[in-house]
Amino acid sequence: MEQTRRAARRPTISDVATAAGVSRAAVSKVLRDAYGVSEEMRSRVHRAIEELDYRPSTAARALRGTTSTIGVMLPLFRTSFFDDVLAGAVEELETSSYQLILAPVDSAHASGRRALEALSDRQVDGIVALSPLVEPTWLESFATRTALVELGRHDPSARYDTVVGDDVRGAELVMEHLLALGHRRVLHVTHHDPDLAHLSRTPPALRRATYEKAMTNAGLAEHIEVLETSFDDRRAAEALRVALEAGSRPSAVFAGNDDAALGVLRTLAEAGGRHGLSPRTVSVCGYDDTKMASHPLIGLTSVDQDGAAMGRLATRMLLERIAGREQPRHEVIQPRLVVRSSSREVDPGA
Amino acid sequence: MEQTRRAARRPTISDVATAAGVSRAAVSKVLRDAYGVSEEMRSRVHRAIEELDYRPSTAARALRGTTSTIGVMLPLFRTSFFDDVLAGAVEELETSSYQLILAPVDSAHASGRRALEALSDRQVDGIVALSPLVEPTWLESFATRTALVELGRHDPSARYDTVVGDDVRGAELVMEHLLALGHRRVLHVTHHDPDLAHLSRTPPALRRATYEKAMTNAGLAEHIEVLETSFDDRRAAEALRVALEAGSRPSAVFAGNDDAALGVLRTLAEAGGRHGLSPRTVSVCGYDDTKMASHPLIGLTSVDQDGAAMGRLATRMLLERIAGREQPRHEVIQPRLVVRSSSREVDPGA
DNA sequence: CTGAAAGCGCTAACAC
DNA sequence: GTGTTAGCGCTTTCAG
């Protein structure tokens, strides 16, 4: 068999038709299991497909209609929570005939729009996205063209669906827990993004507001202390280091997500001693219950909002929408507190 | 402005042409910055594009030629090493005009072929893949149609490029380190996949073979003990638990990757005590130097093979190939041992 | 049950 | 400098 050096042209539906001695339309019908093909023809065509190693071109199909592909857009900024969401989406799609393509977004940058459009340019039949930076009005208009399910948005929309964790409830669970353990000097670590600063209903903003409210309600307003940093191990660690240097002495830390919590533990382990603190004397809580939280060497108390379930649900909703549903859906996932060894009663010596 | 309820048809190049009062070809030229358009026409066209919110269809372009998109295929089975690779690829593409789409692969399943084909069906201009399960012969033929760079393959190919870490050297670094610390009962944890069992040149297989050779060379052949499990926290933990139950008493563990190493630490922390072992008495080494390895609460000695650099390099090589390079390249990345607190001299009391 | 033909949105000759 | 036109590979009426 002759092996050409360079890129043998991909066989097309015409090649298959010729090889099988039938028309292109016939091949197309076999391909799509359409009505009206004789058994004999079907097998002839299948044989030709095998022989030529033919694969239909998605691009050509896209030009005519749908692609059987859904797009997922997640920040590359990946905490394992996003992995869980993605895994859920993949799982949900396994039983369907849909393909999944993923558009990674470099940073939390405004590139969210670009990524959504890129996906849409590729004629995906629908999109599951986590794009907090894109404005609702823009999304509304985008969603008139492409079926869309947004993750992490607390405000429902008439045009797209939403799946979101109950961040207020989750944060309440954490605060009730810490206050019940006797803590008064509870520090909160939040994700601060200048582009996001004007939004009050993002998950980080709601967790923070709930923290502040809980502190105030407990008569601890004077102990409110918020570290504005990033949901990122290194940055959160650095922020806490600076705060400790400046004299901050929390007995407990509520970190807005697990990555930040890991950073908190990092600093407590590395530099805490210098200030009389350590992972064993400070109670730390995270959010998302990522894989590392459950590691016994970490043992991080965290809020589980089941990313995989969110991914599955969002995908299922998207398929519904593609199938024609018009009424928007807004689903709120109930969080659950998972208590581990990083939780401890307030140190009486402090 | 009227807002239609359902999916307004996407504007096409013809709509733009009509709106701007020019021909479609003219619009196409403006779009592609082609030669031969007057300033005035250019601005008229741009204005029309703005107004209609026109975006060219990738599918239609694909039908004519290239898509300016490269595909990345990585096992979903994501250890953060893959994240690093992906981040490297994204970074490399930022300065180019290429888009990136990602095909997640459910498990280490034979679905690798499917994912590669799916990408190819979408007319990506090239692919960076990590697909150990796909046979070289199949890849060779696939690569005649689509530019391809494979990660983690030790055998060069004439048709596709390869980027791989020097697993033999990396494993040697680990073994030299452990033996120098005085360890004799060194256990190895490897990734065992029935579908992969016949391959002797995969990264896990080479790490394992190097372990066995190092043990033999050190006169410790009788202490060779290999746990065949998965490069996965939970599974590795379970495998070690069983081994300890069965009487295994290693003084050091060389885990084939960091996830497995985390599993080892998990079991040592949870169940080790029952057998007189703990994370503090057993020296543990991993591979990949993932983010968690550097956390002070983990402090895992590991082999850094710089996933981000691999991702960048692979992507750069792919672009070269797309640009026309014919000679295959095979690049080997040199690993580096990063020693942390999980390394310790052999416990004299044992 | 099968085939001919139109057209999806775009690009690239080529003609004007 | 600008417009016409012929496909790219596929699906889908509509005749035969």
XYZ file of C-alpha atoms (C1' of nucleotides) in Angstrom:
732
model
C 0.000 0.000 0.000
C 1.298 3.338 -1.015
C 1.964 5.819 1.740
C 2.052 9.347 0.413
C 4.472 11.674 2.096
C 2.164 14.526 2.615
C -1.343 14.984 3.812
C -3.382 12.735 1.625
C -6.609 14.605 1.015
C -9.314 13.548 3.392
C -11.853 11.364 1.657
C -15.167 13.094 1.156
C -18.659 11.861 0.910
C -18.246 11.817 -2.870
C -15.299 9.463 -2.619
C -17.390 7.128 -0.563
C -20.249 7.385 -3.002
C -17.989 6.564 -5.925
C -16.363 3.685 -4.095
C -19.725 2.245 -3.156
C -21.186 2.979 -6.543
C -24.057 5.045 -5.188
C -24.983 8.701 -4.966
C -23.775 11.152 -2.378
C -27.254 11.535 -1.040
C -27.431 7.845 -0.418
C -24.256 7.942 1.617
C -25.553 10.862 3.581
C -28.679 8.933 4.397
C -26.755 5.920 5.583
C -24.640 8.208 7.697
C -27.600 9.741 9.380
C -29.670 6.579 9.616
C -32.284 8.324 7.561
C -35.321 6.622 6.174
C -35.254 4.883 2.849
C -32.099 2.881 2.347
C -31.977 -0.745 1.418
C -30.022 -3.181 3.525
C -27.738 -3.947 0.662
C -26.930 -0.354 0.008
C -26.334 0.263 3.656
C -23.713 -2.430 3.882
C -22.047 -1.412 0.639
C -21.713 2.095 1.934
C -20.444 0.979 5.281
C -17.807 -1.101 3.629
C -16.662 1.832 1.533
C -16.507 4.037 4.598
C -14.332 1.511 6.355
C -12.035 1.093 3.407
C -11.505 4.770 2.836
C -11.435 5.546 6.517
C -13.939 8.235 5.793
C -15.111 10.686 8.444
C -17.710 13.346 7.808
C -16.480 16.898 8.133
C -18.002 18.722 11.038
C -17.352 22.012 9.328
C -19.398 21.070 6.299
C -22.182 19.855 8.512
C -22.072 22.968 10.577
C -22.666 24.992 7.469
C -25.955 23.254 6.989
C -27.255 23.172 10.508
C -26.125 21.803 13.804
C -22.885 20.303 14.956
C -23.852 18.028 17.839
C -21.258 19.814 19.829
C -21.606 21.786 22.951
C -19.018 24.218 24.156
C -17.836 24.655 27.696
C -16.069 27.761 28.787
C -14.266 27.817 32.094
C -11.567 30.069 33.440
C -8.199 28.428 32.961
C -7.577 29.715 36.413
C -8.484 26.244 37.446
C -9.231 25.345 40.926
C -10.245 21.742 41.088
C -13.824 22.909 41.504
C -13.842 23.644 37.778
C -12.438 20.219 37.117
C -15.382 18.748 38.939
C -17.794 20.820 36.899
C -16.120 19.732 33.690
C -16.119 16.105 34.760
C -19.833 16.407 35.429
C -20.451 17.845 31.982
C -18.422 15.142 30.298
C -20.269 12.488 32.239
C -23.646 13.862 31.291
C -22.709 13.976 27.641
C -21.402 10.446 27.539
C -24.833 8.984 27.047
C -25.749 11.539 24.426
C -24.474 11.943 20.917
C -22.966 15.304 21.724
C -19.322 16.146 21.588
C -17.798 18.611 23.952
C -15.226 21.233 23.229
C -13.662 23.436 25.777
C -12.494 26.974 25.410
C -9.952 27.826 28.028
C -9.868 31.415 29.118
C -6.422 32.743 29.872
C -7.206 34.768 32.949
C -10.303 36.145 34.557
C -9.807 38.808 31.912
C -12.496 40.371 29.824
C -11.579 37.728 27.284
C -14.722 35.964 28.401
C -16.630 37.507 25.542
C -14.006 36.483 23.065
C -14.143 32.903 24.229
C -17.925 32.791 24.034
C -17.856 34.223 20.558
C -15.132 31.865 19.477
C -17.300 28.988 20.590
C -20.289 30.439 18.842
C -18.280 30.994 15.646
C -17.612 27.292 15.697
C -21.345 26.710 15.534
C -21.642 24.846 18.786
C -25.253 24.006 19.482
C -25.025 25.442 22.951
C -22.670 26.622 25.665
C -22.136 26.053 29.360
C -20.098 28.920 30.695
C -18.672 30.362 33.843
C -17.987 33.928 32.895
C -18.629 36.319 35.743
C -17.019 39.203 33.922
C -19.393 39.319 31.020
C -22.275 41.710 31.541
C -25.799 40.327 31.700
C -27.058 42.612 28.949
C -24.427 41.386 26.555
C -25.153 37.814 27.545
C -28.852 38.310 26.987
C -28.280 39.329 23.442
C -25.701 36.613 22.916
C -28.142 34.054 24.243
C -30.706 34.894 21.586
C -28.308 33.325 19.092
C -26.842 30.473 21.092
C -28.378 28.358 23.830
C -26.582 29.213 27.030
C -26.356 28.036 30.610
C -24.371 30.203 32.968
C -22.753 28.979 36.150
C -22.326 31.035 39.281
C -24.850 33.755 38.497
C -27.314 34.627 41.197
C -29.491 36.764 39.000
C -31.803 34.811 36.740
C -32.191 35.863 33.154
C -35.057 35.573 30.750
C -32.809 34.428 27.949
C -30.341 31.993 29.461
C -30.379 29.438 32.249
C -28.423 29.625 35.440
C -27.007 27.156 37.927
C -25.545 28.533 41.069
C -24.630 27.439 44.579
C -26.359 29.110 47.481
C -23.383 31.169 48.540
C -25.227 32.992 51.276
C -26.269 29.747 52.891
C -22.806 28.254 52.448
C -21.137 31.217 54.079
C -23.686 31.119 56.882
C -22.825 27.510 57.529
C -19.180 28.435 57.871
C -19.831 31.381 60.141
C -22.251 29.505 62.371
C -19.653 26.814 62.691
C -16.789 29.130 63.567
C -18.811 31.214 65.968
C -20.095 28.087 67.665
C -16.491 27.075 68.221
C -16.081 30.283 70.156
C -14.134 32.318 67.648
C -14.386 36.086 67.689
C -11.447 37.242 65.634
C -12.485 35.696 62.352
C -10.619 36.864 59.276
C -12.089 36.569 55.798
C -10.029 36.055 52.662
C -11.756 37.109 49.498
C -11.116 37.228 45.791
C -10.666 40.762 44.638
C -10.758 41.591 40.985
C -10.914 45.232 39.971
C -13.067 44.316 36.979
C -15.463 42.560 39.283
C -15.490 45.090 42.075
C -18.745 46.720 41.053
C -20.661 43.452 41.214
C -22.360 42.610 44.464
C -23.924 39.297 43.572
C -20.948 37.220 42.543
C -20.114 34.223 44.708
C -17.088 35.863 46.335
C -19.019 39.065 47.015
C -21.924 37.215 48.596
C -19.663 35.084 50.747
C -17.950 38.197 51.941
C -21.155 40.102 52.618
C -22.512 37.137 54.532
C -19.347 37.032 56.603
C -19.668 40.689 57.445
C -23.303 40.333 58.323
C -22.687 37.316 60.518
C -19.925 39.136 62.353
C -22.089 42.164 62.849
C -25.027 40.102 64.052
C -22.767 38.399 66.556
C -21.655 41.745 67.883
C -18.222 41.306 66.376
C -18.288 44.166 63.911
C -15.077 45.525 65.320
C -13.316 42.267 64.455
C -14.296 42.306 60.819
C -11.165 41.985 58.759
C -11.099 41.183 55.081
C -8.061 40.304 53.003
C -8.629 41.263 49.408
C -6.465 39.012 47.353
C -6.914 36.206 44.832
C -8.446 32.779 45.031
C -5.018 31.397 44.559
C -2.751 29.516 46.910
C 0.348 31.703 46.506
C -1.354 35.043 46.489
C -3.545 34.284 49.457
C -0.488 33.055 51.326
C 1.324 36.270 50.550
C -1.626 38.400 51.603
C -1.874 36.666 54.930
C 1.866 36.981 55.441
C 1.573 40.723 55.007
C -1.410 40.900 57.329
C 0.370 38.969 60.068
C 3.386 41.213 59.671
C 1.053 44.144 60.170
C -0.208 42.727 63.427
C -3.308 40.805 62.463
C -3.969 37.933 64.889
C -7.054 35.976 63.808
C -8.125 32.907 65.758
C -10.035 31.658 62.741
C -9.980 32.237 59.002
C -12.863 31.866 56.585
C -11.292 31.650 53.167
C -13.563 32.280 50.205
C -12.378 29.121 48.493
C -10.150 26.140 49.077
C -7.215 27.467 47.130
C -7.138 30.542 49.301
C -7.517 28.303 52.348
C -4.511 26.274 51.250
C -2.584 29.510 51.000
C -3.659 30.413 54.504
C -2.463 27.059 55.787
C 0.755 27.543 53.874
C 1.530 30.803 55.592
C 0.454 29.535 58.982
C 2.781 26.579 58.553
C 5.687 28.593 57.208
C 5.537 31.898 58.959
C 2.839 31.537 61.547
C 5.191 30.450 64.278
C 6.936 33.761 64.227
C 3.643 35.320 65.276
C 2.574 32.623 67.673
C 0.196 31.057 65.160
C 0.169 27.709 63.419
C -2.201 25.524 61.456
C -2.973 23.830 64.748
C -3.964 26.944 66.627
C -5.968 28.710 63.953
C -9.236 27.312 62.705
C -9.432 27.445 58.918
C -12.418 26.958 56.639
C -12.491 26.901 52.866
C -15.126 26.673 50.177
C -15.726 24.107 47.408
C -14.521 20.999 49.194
C -11.893 20.250 46.583
C -9.919 17.053 46.550
C -7.057 18.376 48.619
C -9.355 19.486 51.419
C -9.979 15.884 52.323
C -6.340 14.905 52.483
C -5.521 14.005 56.098
C -2.384 16.142 56.028
C -4.582 19.095 55.134
C -7.926 18.175 56.687
C -9.641 21.352 55.633
C -13.167 22.130 56.728
C -14.978 23.267 53.634
C -18.311 23.851 51.970
C -19.284 21.232 49.463
C -21.368 22.517 46.584
C -20.838 19.454 44.445
C -19.254 20.785 41.307
C -19.818 17.549 39.423
C -23.535 17.734 40.093
C -23.556 21.335 38.943
C -21.778 20.364 35.750
C -24.209 17.545 35.111
C -27.242 19.669 35.826
C -26.058 22.573 33.711
C -25.399 20.247 30.810
C -28.759 18.578 31.140
C -30.434 21.976 31.158
C -28.523 22.972 28.078
C -29.657 19.883 26.212
C -33.238 20.712 27.173
C -32.808 24.168 25.831
C -31.312 22.928 22.597
C -34.271 20.599 22.370
C -36.489 23.634 22.396
C -37.348 24.693 25.916
C -38.153 28.404 25.995
C -38.801 29.198 29.637
C -35.620 29.980 31.490
C -34.556 27.887 34.459
C -32.653 29.093 37.489
C -31.341 26.362 39.760
C -29.807 26.850 43.153
C -27.645 24.111 44.622
C -27.709 23.647 48.369
C -24.295 23.573 49.988
C -23.189 21.328 52.817
C -20.508 21.922 55.417
C -17.836 19.255 55.728
C -16.048 19.553 59.034
C -12.464 18.333 59.257
C -9.427 18.671 61.451
C -8.690 22.264 60.499
C -11.671 23.210 62.636
C -10.938 23.748 66.278
C -12.283 25.555 69.236
C -10.849 28.902 69.980
C -7.509 28.597 71.724
C -8.180 29.655 75.311
C -4.557 30.796 75.665
C -4.918 33.433 72.992
C -34.961 48.403 18.886
C -36.845 45.249 18.289
C -35.728 42.210 20.193
C -36.875 39.020 18.522
C -37.723 36.181 20.828
C -35.860 33.501 19.054
C -32.482 33.096 17.523
C -32.149 35.882 15.039
C -30.198 34.498 12.115
C -26.541 35.270 12.324
C -25.567 37.947 9.853
C -23.445 36.647 6.998
C -20.843 38.183 4.827
C -23.561 38.961 2.298
C -25.517 40.946 4.842
C -22.428 42.993 5.509
C -21.808 43.471 1.821
C -25.364 44.670 1.259
C -25.270 46.975 4.240
C -21.998 48.469 3.117
C -23.069 48.573 -0.504
C -20.105 46.535 -1.726
C -19.483 42.999 -2.904
C -18.927 40.002 -0.708
C -15.410 39.652 -2.022
C -14.666 43.153 -0.880
C -15.815 42.342 2.616
C -13.765 39.195 2.626
C -10.724 41.183 1.639
C -11.234 43.708 4.372
C -11.659 40.885 6.817
C -8.411 39.286 5.838
C -6.487 42.512 5.356
C -5.915 41.452 1.797
C -4.384 43.648 -0.825
C -6.511 45.976 -2.913
C -9.072 47.814 -0.821
C -9.472 51.538 -0.668
C -9.484 53.320 2.648
C -12.994 54.445 2.151
C -14.303 50.984 1.432
C -12.452 49.596 4.382
C -14.121 51.964 6.778
C -17.546 51.508 5.230
C -17.188 47.771 5.660
C -15.972 48.088 9.200
C -18.897 50.223 10.069
C -21.323 47.688 8.641
C -19.613 44.909 10.564
C -20.000 46.848 13.759
C -23.604 47.633 13.144
C -24.631 44.120 12.302
C -22.386 42.640 14.939
C -21.087 40.366 12.229
C -18.687 37.524 12.960
C -17.274 35.270 10.275
C -18.266 31.642 10.559
C -15.391 29.366 11.374
C -17.220 26.474 9.820
C -17.490 28.208 6.480
C -13.849 29.141 6.612
C -12.886 25.632 7.568
C -14.555 24.379 4.445
C -12.198 26.453 2.372
C -8.977 25.835 4.167
C -7.661 26.427 7.613
C -9.295 27.401 10.837
C -6.517 29.062 12.830
C -7.362 26.688 15.576
C -5.255 24.101 17.218
C -6.636 21.270 19.244
C -5.307 19.994 22.514
C -6.210 16.597 23.792
C -5.442 15.668 27.351
C -6.825 12.987 29.601
C -9.532 14.435 31.779
C -7.909 12.346 34.414
C -6.253 15.548 35.349
C -3.373 15.714 37.622
C -2.208 19.261 37.841
C 0.669 18.303 35.588
C -1.781 18.438 32.697
C -2.972 21.816 33.859
C 0.554 23.050 33.599
C 0.890 21.670 30.106
C -2.339 23.317 29.079
C -1.350 26.603 30.632
C 1.884 26.463 28.665
C 0.013 25.862 25.436
C -2.388 28.715 26.090
C 0.490 31.005 26.899
C 2.332 30.134 23.722
C -0.749 30.771 21.627
C -1.500 34.127 23.172
C 0.904 35.922 20.900
C -0.301 34.091 17.833
C -3.558 34.377 15.988
C -4.469 30.830 16.844
C -7.419 29.726 18.891
C -7.253 26.692 21.074
C -9.885 24.092 21.640
C -9.622 21.266 24.035
C -11.030 17.802 23.766
C -11.371 16.250 27.148
C -11.039 12.503 27.276
C -13.250 10.767 29.789
C -10.787 8.252 31.150
C -7.547 6.764 30.000
C -9.882 4.741 27.831
C -9.303 3.829 24.240
C -11.408 6.872 23.470
C -8.167 8.607 22.619
C -8.690 7.857 18.964
C -12.194 9.196 19.070
C -11.042 12.435 20.593
C -8.270 12.876 18.053
C -10.681 12.224 15.243
C -13.246 14.559 16.705
C -10.641 17.284 16.741
C -9.594 16.475 13.228
C -13.214 16.467 12.062
C -13.420 20.000 13.308
C -10.639 20.908 10.920
C -8.173 22.031 13.497
C -4.901 22.984 11.863
C -2.967 20.801 14.239
C -3.098 18.875 17.485
C -1.080 18.581 20.661
C -2.006 15.344 22.348
C -1.178 13.146 25.256
C -2.618 9.823 24.233
C -0.502 6.931 25.408
C -3.140 4.392 24.499
C -3.210 5.123 20.821
C -0.894 2.877 18.829
C 2.011 4.465 16.965
C 1.003 2.949 13.655
C -2.447 4.459 13.847
C -0.946 7.787 14.869
C 1.463 7.691 11.953
C -1.346 7.449 9.524
C -3.418 9.986 11.383
C -0.483 12.377 11.330
C -0.336 12.333 7.553
C -3.620 14.216 7.596
C -3.202 16.444 10.627
C -0.096 18.032 12.076
C 0.540 16.368 15.406
C 2.764 16.710 18.429
C 2.597 13.925 20.971
C 3.521 14.303 24.602
C 5.040 11.581 26.726
C 6.215 9.300 23.931
C 9.754 8.042 24.112
C 9.807 6.620 20.631
C 10.280 9.207 17.914
C 8.176 9.010 14.828
C 8.824 10.022 11.272
C 5.400 11.590 10.941
C 4.704 13.421 14.150
C 6.757 15.292 16.721
C 7.316 14.258 20.285
C 8.045 16.007 23.538
C 8.849 13.860 26.498
C 10.502 14.072 29.876
C 13.533 11.928 30.511
C 11.794 9.453 32.761
C 14.807 7.221 33.168
C 16.902 10.107 34.385
C 14.109 11.361 36.619
C 13.669 7.988 38.244
C 17.413 7.667 38.662
C 17.459 10.981 40.495
C 14.833 9.692 42.885
C 16.549 6.389 43.474
C 19.989 7.917 43.961
C 18.433 10.249 46.467
C 16.633 7.551 48.434
C 19.557 5.169 48.428
C 21.883 7.941 49.547
C 19.559 8.494 52.491
C 20.247 4.914 53.469
C 16.982 3.327 52.431
C 16.900 -0.317 51.456
C 13.251 -1.256 51.606
C 12.063 1.084 48.885
C 8.563 0.466 47.571
C 7.464 1.637 44.151
C 3.906 2.653 43.299
C 3.093 2.465 39.634
C 0.199 3.117 37.315
C -1.165 -0.100 35.988
C -3.527 -0.084 33.089
C -4.357 -3.371 31.429
C -4.565 -1.625 28.069
C -1.125 -0.219 28.595
C 0.475 -3.313 30.062
C 2.165 -4.384 26.856
C 3.993 -1.092 26.451
C 7.450 -0.865 27.907
C 8.336 2.688 26.967
C 5.580 4.692 28.622
C 6.586 7.058 31.394
C 5.204 4.847 34.168
C 6.843 1.737 32.721
C 10.214 3.436 32.405
C 10.042 4.837 35.908
C 9.280 1.410 37.197
C 11.994 -0.326 35.197
C 14.496 2.253 36.368
C 13.444 1.634 39.950
C 13.958 -2.084 39.547
C 17.317 -1.622 37.918
C 18.501 0.783 40.599
C 17.446 -1.622 43.314
C 19.183 -4.505 41.603
C 22.355 -2.512 41.054
C 22.369 -1.598 44.718
C 22.122 -5.258 45.677
C 18.578 -4.796 46.904
C 16.822 -7.005 44.400
C 15.162 -8.910 47.201
C 13.536 -5.699 48.426
C 11.930 -4.842 45.125
C 8.233 -4.366 45.723
C 5.873 -2.761 43.253
C 2.294 -1.718 43.883
C 0.342 -1.808 40.669
C -2.465 0.658 41.063
C -3.521 3.965 39.531
C -1.957 7.386 39.447
C -4.769 8.557 41.618
C -4.828 9.674 45.223
C -7.588 7.390 46.437
C -6.602 4.279 44.586
C -2.960 4.542 45.515
C -3.975 5.066 49.132
C -6.094 1.966 49.030
C -3.345 -0.099 47.415
C -0.877 0.874 50.086
C -3.396 0.143 52.805
C -3.743 -3.364 51.486
C 0.000 -3.790 51.214
C 0.558 -2.674 54.793
C -2.142 -5.033 55.958
C -0.294 -7.780 54.155
C 2.872 -7.001 56.046
C 4.738 -4.681 53.769
C 7.058 -2.349 55.745
C 8.833 0.037 53.390
C 11.156 2.675 54.793
C 10.756 4.720 51.634
C 8.250 4.974 48.812
C 8.922 6.113 45.260
C 5.526 6.934 43.812
C 5.308 7.168 40.046
C 3.551 10.502 40.249
C 2.471 13.087 42.771
C -1.127 11.987 42.943
C -0.029 8.521 43.905
C 2.395 10.053 46.385
C -0.434 12.017 47.966
C -2.307 8.762 48.315
C 0.699 7.209 49.984
C 0.893 10.086 52.444
C -2.839 9.770 53.007
C -2.578 6.164 54.048
C 0.527 6.745 56.112
C -1.287 9.519 57.951
C -4.507 7.611 58.392
C -3.553 4.016 58.849
C 0.220 4.025 59.073
C 0.309 4.293 62.828
C -1.291 0.921 63.191
C 1.758 -0.521 61.510
C 4.308 1.665 63.178
C 4.615 3.921 60.143
C 3.765 7.557 59.579
C 4.483 10.319 57.089
C 7.319 11.287 59.347
C 9.034 7.935 59.425
C 8.683 6.975 55.782
C 10.487 8.893 53.076
C 8.169 9.601 50.144
C 9.013 10.825 46.659
C 6.638 11.714 43.863
C 6.929 12.767 40.255
C 5.808 15.914 38.386
C 6.289 18.439 41.151
C 2.678 19.533 41.099
C 1.416 22.487 43.040
C 0.440 20.497 46.109
C 3.894 18.986 46.433
C 5.254 22.334 47.480
C 2.665 22.954 50.159
C 4.426 22.973 53.529
C 1.834 20.648 55.032
C 2.701 18.145 52.310
C 6.304 18.985 51.492
C 6.684 16.265 48.932
C 10.020 15.568 47.300
C 9.310 15.306 43.617
C 10.732 15.378 40.125
C 10.059 18.564 38.246
C 9.708 18.130 34.514
C 8.203 21.538 33.951
C 4.842 20.845 32.391
C 4.348 24.446 31.357
C 7.597 24.418 29.420
C 6.565 21.172 27.782
C 3.243 22.690 26.791
C 4.908 25.754 25.369
C 7.501 23.763 23.469
C 4.981 21.315 22.063
C 2.811 24.160 20.865
C 5.715 25.964 19.301
C 6.731 22.799 17.495
C 3.198 22.356 16.252
C 3.120 25.842 14.820
C 6.387 25.115 13.040
C 4.912 22.003 11.587
C 1.797 23.803 10.467
C 4.082 26.357 8.880
C 5.545 23.574 6.806
C 8.364 21.835 8.618
C 8.717 18.282 7.344
C 11.496 16.761 9.437
C 10.210 15.347 12.687
C 11.495 16.660 15.975
C 11.903 14.671 19.161
C 12.600 16.725 22.248
C 13.575 15.385 25.626
C 13.091 17.540 28.686
C 15.584 17.157 31.501
C 14.036 16.587 34.912
C 15.193 18.029 38.176
C 14.785 16.649 41.665
C 13.178 18.954 44.197
C 13.917 17.802 47.709
C 11.428 18.644 50.444
C 10.496 17.580 53.924
C 9.023 14.237 52.931
C 12.607 13.096 52.366
C 14.369 11.716 55.380
C 17.174 9.420 56.263
C 16.316 5.863 57.008
C 14.935 5.483 60.514
C 17.710 3.705 62.452
C 15.149 2.246 64.811
C 13.437 0.294 62.063
C -35.792 3.128 -2.870
C -32.420 6.202 -5.263
C -30.296 10.310 -7.482
C -29.989 15.287 -9.141
C -29.481 19.732 -7.640
C -29.579 23.745 -4.703
C -27.387 26.092 -1.248
C -25.158 26.774 3.725
C -20.905 31.154 4.342
C -16.714 31.886 2.858
C -12.270 32.552 -0.131
C -9.501 33.045 -4.208
C -8.900 33.300 -8.934
C -10.031 36.026 -12.416
C -12.383 39.553 -15.071
C -13.756 44.102 -15.452
C -9.723 49.093 -7.108
C -13.877 46.317 -7.244
C -17.098 42.685 -8.510
C -18.193 37.850 -10.458
C -17.867 33.293 -9.920
C -16.688 28.649 -8.797
C -16.347 25.621 -5.509
C -15.104 23.628 -0.248
C -18.318 18.877 1.897
C -22.512 18.155 3.360
C -27.862 17.833 3.863
C -32.268 18.083 1.990
C -36.128 18.732 -0.809
C -37.914 16.962 -4.885
C -38.197 14.035 -9.078
C -37.653 9.766 -10.981
